[in-house]
């Protein structure tokens, strides 16, 4: 099964964070996670046309927490990060789909992810909104 655009966006951001060689408890790393995650995700997303960006956001918002956790777990496998930090990152990033849903939520959307083009991120700072503010 090929990865959806939403799954790929999550992977791209996570890989950039892993490459920044994080050390310490997740609560201390949130600021360090946001920059490489949003920068890499924006670089990847900005190369897409508006309809592909919309599809990406819709797919990311529709990911289940379990699927997001599985994606994160697969990307973390084989890294030199501590098991505690891996688990913390899994729990933190499995919230990204829910945060994405919150950023595009509208009263008349019928409860499904249907991103308006005006709701799409316009720069890497806008992508920080899909990251939880604190660890779960």
CSV table of C-alpha atoms in Angstrom, one decimal:
chain,number,residue,atom,x,y,z
A,1,UNK,CA,0.0,0.0,0.0
A,2,UNK,CA,1.5,3.4,-1.0
A,3,UNK,CA,1.6,6.2,1.6
A,4,UNK,CA,-1.0,9.0,1.3
A,5,UNK,CA,0.2,12.6,1.0
A,6,UNK,CA,-0.8,13.1,4.6
A,7,UNK,CA,1.3,10.2,5.8
A,8,UNK,CA,4.2,11.5,3.8
A,9,UNK,CA,3.9,14.9,5.3
A,10,UNK,CA,4.1,13.4,8.8
A,11,UNK,CA,7.2,11.3,7.8
A,12,UNK,CA,9.0,14.3,6.2
A,13,UNK,CA,8.6,16.4,9.4
A,14,UNK,CA,9.6,13.6,11.7
A,15,UNK,CA,12.7,12.7,9.7
A,16,UNK,CA,13.9,16.3,9.9
A,17,UNK,CA,13.4,16.2,13.7
A,18,UNK,CA,15.3,12.9,14.0
A,19,UNK,CA,18.2,14.4,12.0
A,20,UNK,CA,18.5,17.3,14.4
A,21,UNK,CA,19.6,14.6,17.0
A,22,UNK,CA,17.3,15.4,19.9
A,23,UNK,CA,18.3,14.6,23.4
A,24,UNK,CA,16.3,15.0,26.6
A,25,UNK,CA,12.7,14.8,27.8
A,26,UNK,CA,10.1,15.5,25.2
A,27,UNK,CA,8.7,18.5,27.2
A,28,UNK,CA,12.1,20.2,26.7
A,29,UNK,CA,12.3,19.3,23.0
A,30,UNK,CA,9.0,20.8,21.8
A,31,UNK,CA,10.6,24.0,20.6
A,32,UNK,CA,13.4,22.0,18.9
A,33,UNK,CA,10.8,19.7,17.3
A,34,UNK,CA,8.7,22.5,15.8
A,35,UNK,CA,11.4,24.2,13.7
A,36,UNK,CA,12.8,21.2,11.8
A,37,UNK,CA,9.4,19.6,11.5
A,38,UNK,CA,7.7,22.6,10.1
A,39,UNK,CA,10.6,23.7,7.9
A,40,UNK,CA,10.9,20.3,6.2
A,41,UNK,CA,7.2,19.7,6.0
A,42,UNK,CA,6.8,23.2,4.4
A,43,UNK,CA,9.6,22.6,1.9
A,44,UNK,CA,7.9,19.4,0.8
A,45,UNK,CA,4.3,20.8,0.9
A,46,UNK,CA,5.1,24.0,-0.9
A,47,UNK,CA,6.2,22.1,-4.0
A,48,UNK,CA,2.6,20.8,-4.4
A,49,UNK,CA,-0.2,22.6,-6.2
A,50,UNK,CA,-3.1,23.9,-4.1
A,51,UNK,CA,-5.3,20.8,-4.8
A,52,UNK,CA,-2.5,18.4,-3.8
A,53,UNK,CA,-2.0,20.5,-0.6
A,54,UNK,CA,-5.7,20.3,0.2
A,55,UNK,CA,-5.6,16.5,-0.3
A,56,UNK,CA,-2.6,16.2,1.9
A,57,UNK,CA,-4.2,18.2,4.7
A,58,UNK,CA,-7.5,16.3,4.3
A,59,UNK,CA,-5.6,12.9,4.4
A,60,UNK,CA,-3.5,14.0,7.4
A,61,UNK,CA,-6.6,15.1,9.3
A,62,UNK,CA,-8.3,11.8,8.5
A,63,UNK,CA,-5.4,9.6,9.9
A,64,UNK,CA,-6.3,7.6,12.9
A,65,UNK,CA,-4.1,8.0,16.0
A,66,UNK,CA,-3.1,4.4,15.6
A,67,UNK,CA,-2.0,4.9,12.0
A,68,UNK,CA,-0.1,8.0,13.0
A,69,UNK,CA,1.6,6.1,15.8
A,70,UNK,CA,2.5,3.3,13.5
A,71,UNK,CA,4.1,5.7,11.0
A,72,UNK,CA,6.1,7.4,13.8
A,73,UNK,CA,7.2,4.1,15.2
A,74,UNK,CA,8.4,2.9,11.8
A,75,UNK,CA,10.4,6.0,11.2
A,76,UNK,CA,12.0,5.9,14.7
A,77,UNK,CA,13.0,2.2,14.4
A,78,UNK,CA,16.7,1.9,14.1
A,79,UNK,CA,17.5,5.4,15.3
A,80,UNK,CA,19.8,5.9,18.3
A,81,UNK,CA,17.2,7.7,20.3
A,82,UNK,CA,16.4,6.3,23.7
A,83,UNK,CA,13.4,4.1,24.0
A,84,UNK,CA,11.8,6.6,26.4
A,85,UNK,CA,12.2,9.4,23.9
A,86,UNK,CA,10.9,7.3,21.1
A,87,UNK,CA,7.8,6.5,23.1
A,88,UNK,CA,7.3,10.2,24.0
A,89,UNK,CA,7.7,11.2,20.4
A,90,UNK,CA,5.1,8.5,19.3
A,91,UNK,CA,2.6,9.8,21.8
A,92,UNK,CA,3.2,13.4,20.9
A,93,UNK,CA,3.0,13.0,17.1
A,94,UNK,CA,0.1,10.7,17.1
A,95,UNK,CA,-1.9,13.8,18.0
A,96,UNK,CA,-0.9,15.6,14.8
A,97,UNK,CA,-4.0,14.3,12.8
A,98,UNK,CA,-6.4,15.6,15.5
A,99,UNK,CA,-4.6,18.9,15.6
A,100,UNK,CA,-4.8,19.2,11.9
A,101,UNK,CA,-8.6,18.5,12.1
A,102,UNK,CA,-8.9,21.3,14.6
A,103,UNK,CA,-7.1,23.8,12.3
A,104,UNK,CA,-9.6,23.1,9.5
A,105,UNK,CA,-12.7,22.5,11.5
A,106,UNK,CA,-15.8,24.4,10.3
A,107,UNK,CA,-19.3,24.3,11.7
A,108,UNK,CA,-20.8,23.2,8.4
A,109,UNK,CA,-18.2,20.6,7.4
A,110,UNK,CA,-20.3,17.6,8.4
A,111,UNK,CA,-17.6,16.3,10.8
A,112,UNK,CA,-15.2,15.3,8.0
A,113,UNK,CA,-12.0,16.8,6.9
A,114,UNK,CA,-12.6,19.1,4.0
A,115,UNK,CA,-10.0,21.8,4.0
A,116,UNK,CA,-10.7,25.1,2.3
A,117,UNK,CA,-7.9,26.4,0.1
A,118,UNK,CA,-7.9,29.5,2.4
A,119,UNK,CA,-7.1,27.2,5.4
A,120,UNK,CA,-4.0,25.8,3.9
A,121,UNK,CA,-0.6,26.8,5.4
A,122,UNK,CA,1.1,29.7,3.6
A,123,UNK,CA,4.5,29.3,5.2
A,124,UNK,CA,6.4,27.0,7.6
A,125,UNK,CA,5.1,29.0,10.7
A,126,UNK,CA,1.6,28.0,9.7
A,127,UNK,CA,2.5,24.4,10.0
A,128,UNK,CA,3.4,24.8,13.7
A,129,UNK,CA,-0.3,24.9,14.3
A,130,UNK,CA,-0.6,21.1,13.6
A,131,UNK,CA,1.9,20.4,16.4
A,132,UNK,CA,0.5,19.9,19.9
A,133,UNK,CA,1.5,22.7,22.3
A,134,UNK,CA,2.5,20.2,25.0
A,135,UNK,CA,3.1,16.5,25.4
A,136,UNK,CA,0.1,14.3,26.1
